[in-house]
């Protein structure tokens, strides 16, 4: 085992300890890495989940923020957030591009969490993918991301009402990002010790070449076997170099796997002089200090102290419990798997014929592989010419003078204004622009599309501006818009069919088709029936509250006339275990989940039936002056806000139709302003009544959960008494 430590003179808890295994009889280093482009898609997919409310300090990021950005139409396409392909490399590059960051800060400066998330993780992936920046800069970007993730995770753990399962990215995603940081630093150390004569090209340490080869194989046979791969191994070079001879290098790869856009062969902007220069131990130590300084600024912008959190950081345990043993099989259970008693003899013959036809088709495709052409002398010469052209480009890069570095990676950037402590937008955007790849620049949506105005001469253009468009010009503009719409629909259909469908069938064996209007209606009907059933169970569980607090309590004051949406306030029982507390919460975003198997949490703009909701995410407000004035500074321990995942069972009452005043003054702590709200007389009384009966409400929620599981027993509850001590007997 080779151990190496990058020290940090500012904070010894920020030392980066690397452990590199040595394998084989010659003790050669072995580094386990994660594919950086897959990590970028993972980072994007974390924003899209409805099962979590990603919380960073006193701010959150969620799906609706990306959706709003897509519908504005500056950087993202609508297809990037709706009916999307989660494995689309270009969509991930658009999401973390410099233009997206610039547009987001300009349009939504209050969404600080998304701003920092896009910046830090976008920089981490570009540390792997960029062809020009120095390895010292890459090391700094990796350590910046590592320190940010460490501080962020510790802050979630330190918050008494937050949890890693609800307020943080998934455990697997965290492991991927930390591995990206450590493996890049390990590669720099290993190349410096073992391969000093060779430039380090980190983007080639990936699974992209494998994916490219698999994409070509799937063109021959979708479900290819290991034997098929062995048969085609001597022919893949011909298929990958000659089958798409008329296309560009990027187009060749893009035709092999929709959603995957291979760029590992792009070398037109490579800088081998820079890539052959490796940082010293002292350089890495100074870069660590600079990275920590920058992370401290970003975390301060989000409302918490990075160094305090890093000092308390404890790495997650890598121990995983063994899987439980499979239940012992019996002859009867085995025979049930082959139960075909419901089939008639003709049906059995028909099914067998289909099986035989499928097997024959697969065998035919496998038999065609040996007949594919192998490498010829002409193919060899073409490959030699290609290598020669690449070598010429490399030679020119080596002989060219190294570029002038205008930014010293050892000097921390000033992300915050020293006077106002506000974010320096130009600094962040310039940094992202400097590091983002050419692929990301091309993937960004181009908003300035050609229009009818480009074909006008100066005289016609002047008339157009003064008198407006003629009928012909209006029709031409509509026709162009229809063409663009048809093209988008075609692209979405192609992506859905060629990538998502085939991939899902290959991996799972099943596919849920895209929703038609009839399917949407059926889905809506099923959801409505399930929602009404929930309200019936809720009314039964809280029967003792009828007319006790408010006449609309049976449906939580959520209806067609009084829908619930983001920005409204609700009264709920805290879902935090071991804590029976009635809270006031401001709705951040709402999700709904279908009743089918494998149904996902889908974002909805509003709900008019409480049963439709799966989770309502809220910002908690705590009483500041009785039950009238409330503050968003809910966690005094960390001087931070609190964001909770409220299940529909815990939502008691919507205050959407009641007067709530947001004060002009705020409480400012750690560069974050916390809102103050004042409840009117009626909502204040409603809140106080719920607080008095919090124990009875807790018992009612337990009973409601049992009703929903159809396991409840008749129980008599006394809801009139405040803080009742009656026990609820449940199975």
XYZ file of C-alpha atoms in Angstrom:
731
model
C 0.000 0.000 0.000
C 1.379 3.386 -1.028
C 0.292 6.169 1.324
C 0.545 9.843 0.541
C -0.724 12.916 2.394
C -1.379 16.369 0.975
C -1.022 18.615 4.025
C -3.064 21.730 4.681
C -1.321 24.340 6.797
C -4.571 26.197 7.518
C -6.467 23.229 8.968
C -4.887 19.873 9.685
C -8.316 18.205 9.513
C -8.259 19.135 5.815
C -5.220 16.974 5.106
C -5.937 14.651 2.189
C -4.786 11.107 2.950
C -4.463 8.871 -0.097
C -4.022 5.094 0.060
C -3.024 3.541 -3.269
C -2.995 -0.284 -3.416
C 0.011 -2.007 -4.972
C -0.897 -5.148 -6.899
C 0.983 -7.985 -8.531
C 4.459 -9.409 -8.018
C 6.032 -6.142 -9.191
C 3.885 -4.086 -6.780
C 2.393 -1.846 -9.434
C -0.151 0.796 -8.358
C -3.848 0.127 -8.857
C -6.312 3.034 -8.698
C -10.069 2.485 -8.698
C -11.754 5.400 -10.460
C -15.238 6.489 -11.453
C -16.162 7.578 -14.956
C -16.289 11.384 -14.837
C -19.011 11.840 -17.465
C -21.225 9.340 -15.674
C -20.588 11.306 -12.489
C -21.849 14.460 -14.214
C -25.083 12.692 -15.144
C -25.357 11.422 -11.584
C -24.987 14.971 -10.262
C -27.754 16.128 -12.603
C -30.058 13.262 -11.681
C -29.745 14.082 -7.988
C -31.474 17.414 -8.647
C -34.328 15.656 -10.424
C -35.288 13.291 -7.616
C -38.514 13.808 -5.714
C -37.569 11.553 -2.807
C -35.200 14.161 -1.315
C -34.967 17.873 -0.680
C -31.282 18.631 -1.317
C -30.283 21.077 1.415
C -27.028 23.044 1.559
C -26.774 25.284 4.583
C -29.885 27.463 4.698
C -30.802 26.890 1.050
C -32.246 24.101 -1.095
C -32.159 22.912 -4.676
C -34.870 20.877 -6.376
C -36.427 19.878 -9.681
C -38.672 22.919 -10.117
C -35.638 25.211 -10.254
C -34.221 23.358 -13.268
C -37.655 23.166 -14.848
C -38.077 26.927 -14.619
C -34.666 27.384 -16.235
C -35.644 25.082 -19.103
C -38.943 26.846 -19.759
C -37.226 30.233 -19.852
C -35.338 28.819 -22.825
C -31.878 30.317 -22.411
C -29.636 27.283 -21.888
C -31.652 24.108 -21.312
C -34.227 22.428 -23.512
C -37.587 21.389 -22.124
C -36.674 17.811 -23.011
C -33.786 18.103 -20.536
C -36.260 18.134 -17.627
C -39.488 16.594 -18.969
C -39.683 13.060 -20.391
C -35.922 13.174 -20.285
C -33.185 10.684 -21.024
C -31.212 10.501 -17.784
C -28.149 9.186 -19.640
C -27.919 12.096 -22.080
C -24.349 13.428 -21.942
C -25.233 16.666 -23.701
C -28.087 17.456 -21.310
C -25.734 16.985 -18.360
C -23.132 19.230 -20.006
C -25.752 21.916 -20.628
C -26.871 21.769 -17.005
C -23.374 22.357 -15.623
C -22.158 24.734 -18.341
C -20.856 28.241 -17.746
C -23.804 29.721 -19.633
C -26.287 27.883 -17.421
C -24.476 29.166 -14.340
C -24.458 32.727 -15.655
C -28.143 32.643 -16.628
C -29.148 31.097 -13.324
C -27.340 33.658 -11.166
C -28.806 36.488 -13.243
C -32.350 35.115 -13.230
C -32.540 33.557 -9.754
C -29.900 35.027 -7.432
C -31.798 33.797 -4.376
C -31.338 30.129 -5.366
C -27.878 29.980 -3.864
C -27.699 26.222 -3.328
C -28.180 25.411 -7.003
C -25.606 28.047 -7.968
C -22.878 26.560 -5.781
C -23.842 22.972 -6.663
C -23.571 23.653 -10.400
C -20.258 25.430 -9.942
C -18.450 22.967 -7.665
C -19.475 19.707 -9.349
C -19.152 21.162 -12.839
C -15.586 22.154 -11.983
C -14.853 18.686 -10.583
C -15.833 16.924 -13.807
C -13.960 19.462 -15.938
C -10.860 18.699 -13.882
C -11.028 15.305 -15.611
C -12.308 16.305 -19.040
C -10.454 19.539 -19.863
C -7.569 19.104 -22.359
C -5.580 22.214 -21.513
C -5.538 23.206 -17.860
C -2.556 22.327 -15.694
C -2.545 19.372 -13.343
C -2.010 21.762 -10.458
C -5.308 23.422 -11.369
C -6.959 19.992 -11.611
C -5.691 19.110 -8.150
C -7.064 22.356 -6.767
C -10.495 21.741 -8.336
C -10.568 18.200 -6.948
C -9.639 19.332 -3.437
C -12.143 22.189 -3.618
C -14.914 19.705 -4.412
C -13.693 17.326 -1.714
C -13.649 19.980 1.004
C -17.089 21.196 -0.052
C -18.576 17.698 0.097
C -16.980 17.070 3.498
C -18.314 20.320 4.983
C -21.748 19.822 3.413
C -22.182 16.271 4.694
C -21.060 17.210 8.201
C -23.516 20.108 8.295
C -26.385 17.771 7.417
C -25.356 15.352 10.169
C -24.948 18.183 12.687
C -28.443 19.520 12.037
C -30.824 17.979 14.598
C -33.753 17.753 12.150
C -31.950 16.932 8.909
C -30.950 13.476 7.721
C -28.660 12.121 5.032
C -31.528 10.105 3.559
C -33.747 13.176 3.051
C -31.593 16.322 2.868
C -28.411 15.055 1.194
C -27.427 13.428 -2.056
C -27.553 9.640 -2.142
C -24.802 7.657 -0.461
C -23.742 6.212 -3.810
C -23.460 9.683 -5.357
C -21.341 10.938 -2.474
C -19.011 7.945 -2.881
C -18.739 8.616 -6.615
C -17.799 12.269 -6.144
C -15.275 11.563 -3.369
C -13.740 8.801 -5.484
C -13.427 11.236 -8.395
C -11.516 13.644 -6.167
C -9.186 11.087 -4.618
C -8.519 9.100 -7.788
C -7.505 12.206 -9.748
C -5.070 13.194 -7.002
C -3.786 9.605 -6.900
C -3.211 9.603 -10.663
C -1.106 12.740 -10.352
C 0.994 11.123 -7.617
C 1.391 7.852 -9.525
C 2.345 9.498 -12.816
C 4.870 11.634 -10.991
C 6.445 8.568 -9.384
C 6.128 5.875 -12.060
C 5.434 7.563 -15.424
C 7.274 10.854 -15.297
C 8.097 10.722 -19.032
C 4.463 10.498 -20.086
C 1.756 13.173 -20.042
C -1.258 12.443 -17.863
C -4.483 12.442 -19.893
C -7.110 11.891 -17.191
C -10.098 11.771 -19.567
C -8.712 8.540 -21.054
C -9.016 6.864 -17.648
C -12.688 6.148 -18.221
C -15.171 3.639 -19.576
C -15.838 5.640 -22.754
C -13.821 3.385 -25.117
C -15.698 0.363 -23.749
C -19.049 2.084 -24.242
C -18.036 2.983 -27.791
C -17.193 -0.644 -28.579
C -20.400 -1.880 -26.949
C -22.394 0.620 -28.986
C -20.916 -0.762 -32.208
C -21.633 -4.317 -31.077
C -25.269 -3.473 -30.382
C -25.638 -2.380 -33.979
C -24.850 -5.943 -34.939
C -26.703 -7.693 -32.129
C -28.521 -5.855 -29.360
C -28.187 -8.610 -26.743
C -24.694 -9.761 -27.643
C -22.960 -12.416 -25.561
C -19.386 -12.848 -24.403
C -18.847 -15.315 -27.234
C -20.089 -12.712 -29.733
C -17.645 -10.180 -28.313
C -14.740 -12.600 -28.734
C -15.767 -13.319 -32.325
C -15.926 -9.626 -33.164
C -12.781 -8.542 -31.339
C -10.621 -8.580 -34.511
C -13.291 -6.791 -36.512
C -14.206 -3.935 -34.182
C -11.398 -1.739 -35.464
C -12.833 -1.986 -38.983
C -16.358 -1.334 -37.768
C -15.350 1.672 -35.689
C -13.082 3.245 -38.298
C -14.632 2.306 -41.639
C -18.358 1.861 -41.120
C -18.868 5.587 -40.598
C -16.196 6.927 -42.915
C -18.253 9.834 -44.177
C -18.949 11.199 -40.702
C -16.890 13.382 -38.434
C -15.078 11.864 -35.482
C -17.738 13.048 -33.049
C -20.600 11.898 -35.266
C -19.045 8.453 -35.596
C -19.296 7.896 -31.884
C -22.656 9.556 -31.494
C -24.318 7.163 -33.938
C -23.425 4.150 -31.806
C -25.369 4.952 -28.643
C -28.082 7.558 -28.333
C -27.653 9.557 -25.171
C -23.928 8.788 -25.031
C -21.675 11.286 -26.789
C -18.098 10.065 -26.809
C -15.347 12.668 -26.714
C -12.324 10.666 -25.574
C -10.730 10.971 -29.047
C -11.038 14.768 -29.238
C -7.536 16.217 -29.223
C -7.702 19.405 -31.289
C -7.400 21.569 -28.174
C -4.929 19.390 -26.303
C -1.915 20.973 -24.586
C 0.654 18.237 -23.995
C 3.231 20.642 -22.614
C 0.882 21.423 -19.773
C -0.232 17.817 -19.404
C 3.368 16.608 -19.073
C 4.059 18.995 -16.195
C 3.226 17.538 -12.790
C 2.975 19.552 -9.558
C 5.416 19.176 -6.680
C 4.546 18.335 -3.087
C 4.806 22.005 -2.168
C 2.513 22.991 -5.037
C -0.130 20.502 -3.899
C 0.066 21.775 -0.325
C -0.404 25.388 -1.455
C -3.264 24.342 -3.756
C -4.949 22.667 -0.784
C -4.867 25.925 1.180
C -6.264 27.867 -1.789
C -9.041 25.300 -2.272
C -10.015 25.468 1.402
C -10.128 29.267 1.284
C -12.470 29.193 -1.711
C -14.719 26.576 -0.111
C -14.928 28.689 3.036
C -16.278 31.549 0.926
C -18.850 29.367 -0.831
C -20.070 27.803 2.406
C -20.261 31.219 4.066
C -22.444 32.314 1.153
C -24.731 29.368 1.962
C -24.868 30.113 5.667
C -22.386 27.841 7.459
C -18.686 27.729 8.349
C -16.726 25.248 6.240
C -13.721 24.906 8.527
C -15.887 24.169 11.567
C -17.678 21.426 9.667
C -14.498 19.919 8.176
C -12.983 19.780 11.664
C -15.869 17.492 12.693
C -15.924 15.412 9.502
C -16.074 11.653 9.878
C -15.773 9.602 6.715
C -18.731 7.282 6.111
C -18.160 3.669 6.984
C -17.318 1.448 4.049
C -18.612 -1.623 5.859
C -21.619 -3.180 4.198
C -23.653 -5.883 5.850
C -23.862 -9.171 3.957
C -27.075 -9.779 2.046
C -29.673 -11.860 3.875
C -29.808 -15.519 2.887
C -32.328 -16.502 0.276
C -35.331 -18.410 1.601
C -34.960 -22.133 1.235
C -36.610 -23.328 -1.930
C -39.058 -26.196 -2.088
C -40.163 -28.432 -4.901
C -43.618 -26.836 -4.833
C -42.214 -23.316 -5.172
C -39.986 -24.440 -8.032
C -42.887 -26.059 -9.858
C -44.906 -22.859 -9.470
C -42.332 -21.075 -11.635
C -43.182 -23.446 -14.460
C -46.923 -23.442 -13.940
C -48.489 -23.499 -17.387
C -51.731 -25.257 -16.570
C -53.670 -22.260 -17.814
C -52.353 -22.775 -21.325
C -54.025 -24.847 -23.958
C -52.029 -27.165 -26.196
C -52.240 -24.807 -29.222
C -51.106 -21.919 -27.005
C -48.109 -23.916 -25.803
C -47.115 -24.764 -29.377
C -47.504 -21.142 -30.431
C -45.368 -19.908 -27.522
C -42.707 -22.538 -28.235
C -42.578 -21.471 -31.874
C -42.003 -17.886 -30.770
C -39.203 -19.011 -28.429
C -37.585 -20.974 -31.239
C -37.891 -18.020 -33.617
C -36.244 -15.678 -31.112
C -33.416 -18.154 -30.527
C -32.967 -18.668 -34.272
C -32.813 -14.932 -34.898
C -30.157 -14.523 -32.209
C -28.156 -17.451 -33.559
C -28.370 -15.995 -37.066
C -26.937 -12.689 -35.898
C -24.176 -14.479 -34.007
C -23.365 -16.528 -37.102
C -23.057 -13.365 -39.180
C -20.280 -11.958 -36.993
C -17.465 -14.231 -38.327
C -18.472 -13.227 -41.858
C -17.741 -9.549 -41.197
C -14.615 -8.255 -42.932
C -11.385 -8.202 -40.992
C -8.557 -5.721 -41.180
C -7.166 -5.216 -44.688
C -4.014 -3.478 -45.865
C -6.126 -0.492 -46.882
C -7.636 -0.313 -43.405
C -4.165 -0.510 -41.911
C -2.968 2.376 -44.060
C -5.980 4.455 -43.070
C -5.267 3.859 -39.401
C -1.604 4.741 -39.950
C -2.639 7.972 -41.633
C -4.968 8.755 -38.757
C -2.233 8.109 -36.191
C 0.172 10.205 -38.248
C -2.238 13.129 -38.320
C -2.729 12.839 -34.588
C 1.022 12.676 -34.072
C 1.507 15.818 -36.147
C -0.962 17.612 -33.940
C 0.823 16.348 -30.860
C 4.200 17.436 -32.241
C 2.875 20.901 -32.980
C 1.511 21.084 -29.452
C 4.855 20.035 -27.982
C 6.903 22.501 -30.018
C 4.534 25.405 -29.474
C 5.304 27.832 -26.696
C 3.332 27.146 -23.536
C 0.371 29.469 -23.090
C 0.637 32.372 -20.724
C -1.140 31.539 -17.491
C -3.159 34.512 -16.375
C -4.585 32.880 -13.257
C -2.309 31.418 -10.604
C -4.062 28.338 -9.162
C -2.239 28.863 -5.871
C -3.951 32.216 -5.316
C -7.491 31.831 -3.921
C -10.202 33.454 -5.992
C -12.429 36.093 -4.411
C -15.887 34.581 -4.858
C -17.489 37.053 -2.431
C -17.405 40.826 -2.414
C -15.357 41.845 0.650
C -17.697 44.755 1.433
C -21.203 43.453 0.715
C -20.372 39.736 1.066
C -22.398 39.139 -2.094
C -21.471 36.628 -4.765
C -19.066 37.813 -7.465
C -20.925 36.479 -10.487
C -18.211 37.429 -12.959
C -15.558 35.506 -11.019
C -17.547 32.261 -10.932
C -18.646 32.453 -14.554
C -15.145 33.324 -15.768
C -13.724 30.383 -13.834
C -16.294 27.995 -15.342
C -15.753 29.392 -18.828
C -12.010 28.906 -18.506
C -12.334 25.273 -17.458
C -15.356 23.951 -19.364
C -14.711 21.737 -22.375
C -15.361 22.495 -26.022
C -17.999 19.754 -25.948
C -19.941 21.600 -23.237
C -19.733 24.829 -25.204
C -21.246 23.145 -28.274
C -23.928 21.356 -26.247
C -25.434 24.578 -24.886
C -28.708 25.651 -26.428
C -28.295 28.368 -29.017
C -31.059 30.910 -28.446
C -30.164 33.198 -31.323
C -31.593 31.044 -34.115
C -31.921 32.432 -37.638
C -35.239 34.144 -38.313
C -36.974 35.911 -41.143
C -35.176 39.108 -40.135
C -31.819 37.762 -41.322
C -33.013 37.726 -44.955
C -34.202 41.348 -44.967
C -32.328 44.228 -46.509
C -31.967 47.509 -44.631
C -35.027 49.113 -46.255
C -37.293 46.147 -45.520
C -35.962 45.893 -41.988
C -36.736 49.579 -41.383
C -40.291 49.083 -42.621
C -40.628 45.982 -40.447
C -39.600 47.908 -37.341
C -41.931 50.843 -38.058
C -45.065 49.116 -39.391
C -44.675 45.557 -38.178
C -44.649 42.330 -40.203
C -46.768 41.759 -43.267
C -49.137 38.803 -43.501
C -46.584 36.858 -45.516
C -43.881 37.507 -42.931
C -46.206 36.419 -40.129
C -46.978 33.176 -41.949
C -43.284 32.594 -42.629
C -42.475 33.067 -38.947
C -45.235 30.637 -37.928
C -44.002 28.089 -40.468
C -40.462 28.330 -39.107
C -41.777 27.878 -35.564
C -43.763 24.808 -36.629
C -40.670 23.351 -38.281
C -38.690 23.835 -35.086
C -41.465 22.262 -33.016
C -41.693 19.271 -35.341
C -37.926 18.851 -35.197
C -37.969 18.890 -31.385
C -40.780 16.321 -31.286
C -38.868 14.126 -33.706
C -35.714 14.365 -31.609
C -37.602 13.551 -28.415
C -39.259 10.580 -30.079
C -35.931 9.359 -31.426
C -34.250 9.628 -28.046
C -37.133 7.887 -26.322
C -37.143 5.009 -28.792
C -33.448 4.540 -29.422
C -31.982 5.079 -25.985
C -34.413 4.926 -23.101
C -36.548 2.091 -24.499
C -33.765 -0.212 -25.635
C -31.701 0.434 -22.515
C -34.628 -0.303 -20.188
C -35.482 -3.497 -22.034
C -31.848 -4.646 -21.960
C -31.418 -3.983 -18.250
C -34.856 -4.830 -16.850
C -36.647 -6.827 -19.518
C -39.701 -4.571 -19.295
C -40.688 -1.195 -20.626
C -43.371 1.276 -19.664
C -44.292 3.100 -22.834
C -44.633 6.841 -23.139
C -47.938 8.099 -21.834
C -50.674 8.602 -24.366
C -53.684 10.751 -23.668
C -55.711 7.666 -22.702
C -52.985 6.463 -20.376
C -52.771 9.897 -18.813
C -56.516 9.870 -18.228
C -56.350 6.412 -16.671
C -53.454 7.501 -14.516
C -55.359 10.574 -13.382
C -58.442 8.495 -12.605
C -56.499 5.954 -10.558
C -54.735 8.738 -8.697
C -58.040 10.470 -7.959
C -59.583 7.262 -6.607
C -56.546 6.626 -4.407
C -56.624 10.232 -3.177
C -60.284 10.000 -2.201
C -59.615 6.720 -0.412
C -56.868 8.458 1.544
C -59.260 11.229 2.589
C -61.781 8.629 3.750
C -59.139 6.920 5.872
C -57.997 10.280 7.203
C -61.522 11.290 8.146
C -61.996 7.983 9.934
C -58.689 8.239 11.815
C -59.396 11.819 12.919
C -63.127 11.393 13.479
C -62.814 12.943 16.932
C -61.609 16.217 15.397
C -64.734 16.847 13.316
C -65.886 20.381 14.033
C -63.382 20.700 16.871
C -60.761 22.957 15.227
C -62.069 23.930 11.793
C -64.875 22.756 9.541
C -62.401 22.111 6.702
C -60.084 19.902 8.749
C -61.395 16.620 7.200
C -59.756 17.564 3.881
C -56.971 19.703 5.438
C -58.451 22.827 3.814
C -57.095 21.677 0.427
C -59.694 21.711 -2.342
C -60.477 22.892 -5.865
C -61.307 26.337 -4.490
C -58.280 26.414 -2.181
C -55.400 24.554 -3.873
C -52.026 24.239 -2.197
C -48.878 25.361 -4.022
C -45.368 26.613 -3.318
C -45.241 29.750 -1.202
C -48.298 28.810 0.841
C -48.113 27.955 4.532
C -49.274 24.764 6.207
C -49.633 23.361 9.715
C -48.113 19.899 10.058
C -46.873 17.433 12.609
C -43.099 17.116 12.464
C -41.985 13.812 10.886
C -38.735 13.824 12.893
C -38.664 10.640 14.955
C -38.855 10.973 18.710
C -40.272 14.480 18.477
C -43.979 15.309 18.703
C -44.175 18.891 17.481
C -46.710 20.906 15.518
C -44.899 23.143 13.053
C -45.636 25.996 10.686
C -44.066 25.442 7.280
C -43.749 27.337 4.017
C -44.250 25.066 1.017
C -41.125 24.831 -1.145
C -42.199 22.183 -3.641
C -44.751 19.360 -3.936
C -44.495 15.838 -5.350
C -47.079 13.227 -6.211
C -46.621 9.492 -6.602
C -48.697 6.972 -8.488
C -49.993 3.798 -6.903
C -48.438 1.420 -9.423
C -45.370 -0.720 -8.880
C -42.161 1.253 -9.316
C -44.022 4.568 -9.436
C -41.829 7.632 -9.008
C -42.343 10.905 -7.201
C -43.412 13.427 -9.836
C -43.316 17.170 -9.373
C -46.686 18.931 -9.447
C -47.245 22.706 -9.414
C -50.161 22.438 -6.979
C -52.628 20.006 -5.433
C -56.372 20.335 -4.881
C -56.675 17.075 -2.949
C -54.370 16.161 -0.081
C -54.441 12.511 -1.102
C -52.725 13.329 -4.396
C -49.528 14.447 -2.667
C -46.748 12.080 -1.703
C -44.358 14.605 -0.141
C -44.675 18.299 0.597
C -41.301 19.899 1.257
C -41.401 22.895 3.573
C -39.191 25.453 5.270
C -39.900 25.342 8.977
C -40.883 28.487 10.888
C -40.593 28.626 14.689
C -42.561 30.854 17.092
C -40.824 34.096 17.956
C -43.627 35.842 19.838
C -46.335 33.476 20.985
C -48.323 31.913 18.154
C -48.385 35.084 16.079
C -44.866 35.959 14.879
C -42.686 33.206 13.401
C -39.082 33.135 12.208
C -37.364 31.020 9.545
C -34.294 30.761 11.796
C -35.421 27.349 12.984
C -32.097 25.819 14.037
C -30.486 27.977 16.706
C -27.717 25.419 17.179
C -26.295 25.993 13.687
C -27.915 29.390 13.015
C -29.519 27.885 9.968
C -32.869 27.129 8.378
C -34.665 23.793 8.591
C -36.218 22.005 5.622
C -38.508 19.052 6.213
C -40.106 16.349 4.119
C -43.771 16.293 5.149
C -45.639 13.116 4.144
C -49.301 13.604 3.324
C -50.201 11.769 6.534
C -48.528 14.493 8.616
C -50.023 17.513 6.843
C -52.766 18.807 9.123
C -54.093 22.019 7.634
C -53.441 24.412 4.761
C -53.328 28.133 5.523
C -53.393 29.100 1.838
C -56.700 30.928 2.266
C -55.757 32.687 5.504
C -53.967 36.028 5.924
C -50.240 35.707 6.613
C -48.034 38.788 6.444
C -44.354 38.595 5.569
C -42.447 41.286 7.479
C -40.251 43.764 5.649
C -37.491 43.255 8.215
C -35.500 40.037 8.406
C -33.056 38.389 10.792
C -29.588 38.349 9.234
C -27.183 35.633 10.424
C -24.141 34.213 8.625
C -24.789 36.277 5.479
C -28.298 34.806 5.258
C -31.565 36.673 5.741
C -34.267 34.746 7.604
C -37.860 35.812 6.985
C -40.364 36.827 9.635
C -44.086 36.163 9.168
C -47.123 37.204 11.171
C -50.275 35.104 11.384
C -53.702 36.688 11.500
C -56.069 36.051 14.379
C -57.802 33.021 12.851
C -54.687 31.137 11.631
C -52.972 31.910 14.948
C -55.910 30.367 16.826
C -55.926 27.331 14.519
C -52.211 26.792 15.083
C -52.617 27.089 18.873
C -55.447 24.527 18.868
C -53.304 22.045 16.958
C -50.423 22.577 19.377
C -52.674 21.828 22.353
C -53.741 18.509 20.807
C -50.393 17.404 19.404
C -50.332 14.081 21.288
C -53.812 13.154 20.080
C -52.797 14.152 16.559
C -49.753 11.919 16.795
C -51.942 8.975 17.750
C -54.351 9.796 14.945
C -51.518 9.739 12.411
C -50.401 6.330 13.648
C -53.959 5.118 13.251
C -54.177 6.621 9.764
C -51.072 4.739 8.679
C -52.629 1.528 9.878
C -55.842 2.233 7.980
C -53.804 2.821 4.831
C -52.159 -0.556 5.341
C -55.548 -2.176 6.126
C -54.199 -3.387 9.445
C -56.086 -1.147 11.833
C -58.194 -2.335 14.699
C -61.165 -0.321 16.040
C -59.792 2.187 18.511
C -61.581 4.741 20.625
C -59.700 8.001 21.069
C -60.477 11.009 23.238
C -59.654 14.000 21.031
C -61.231 16.625 23.269
C -58.538 16.546 25.924
C -55.364 18.461 25.226
C -52.174 16.337 25.399
C -54.206 13.192 26.040
C -52.297 10.286 27.561
C -54.606 7.595 26.173
C -52.771 4.642 24.685
C -53.484 3.463 21.168
C -53.397 -0.285 20.730
C -52.211 -1.110 17.234
C -51.124 -4.311 15.582
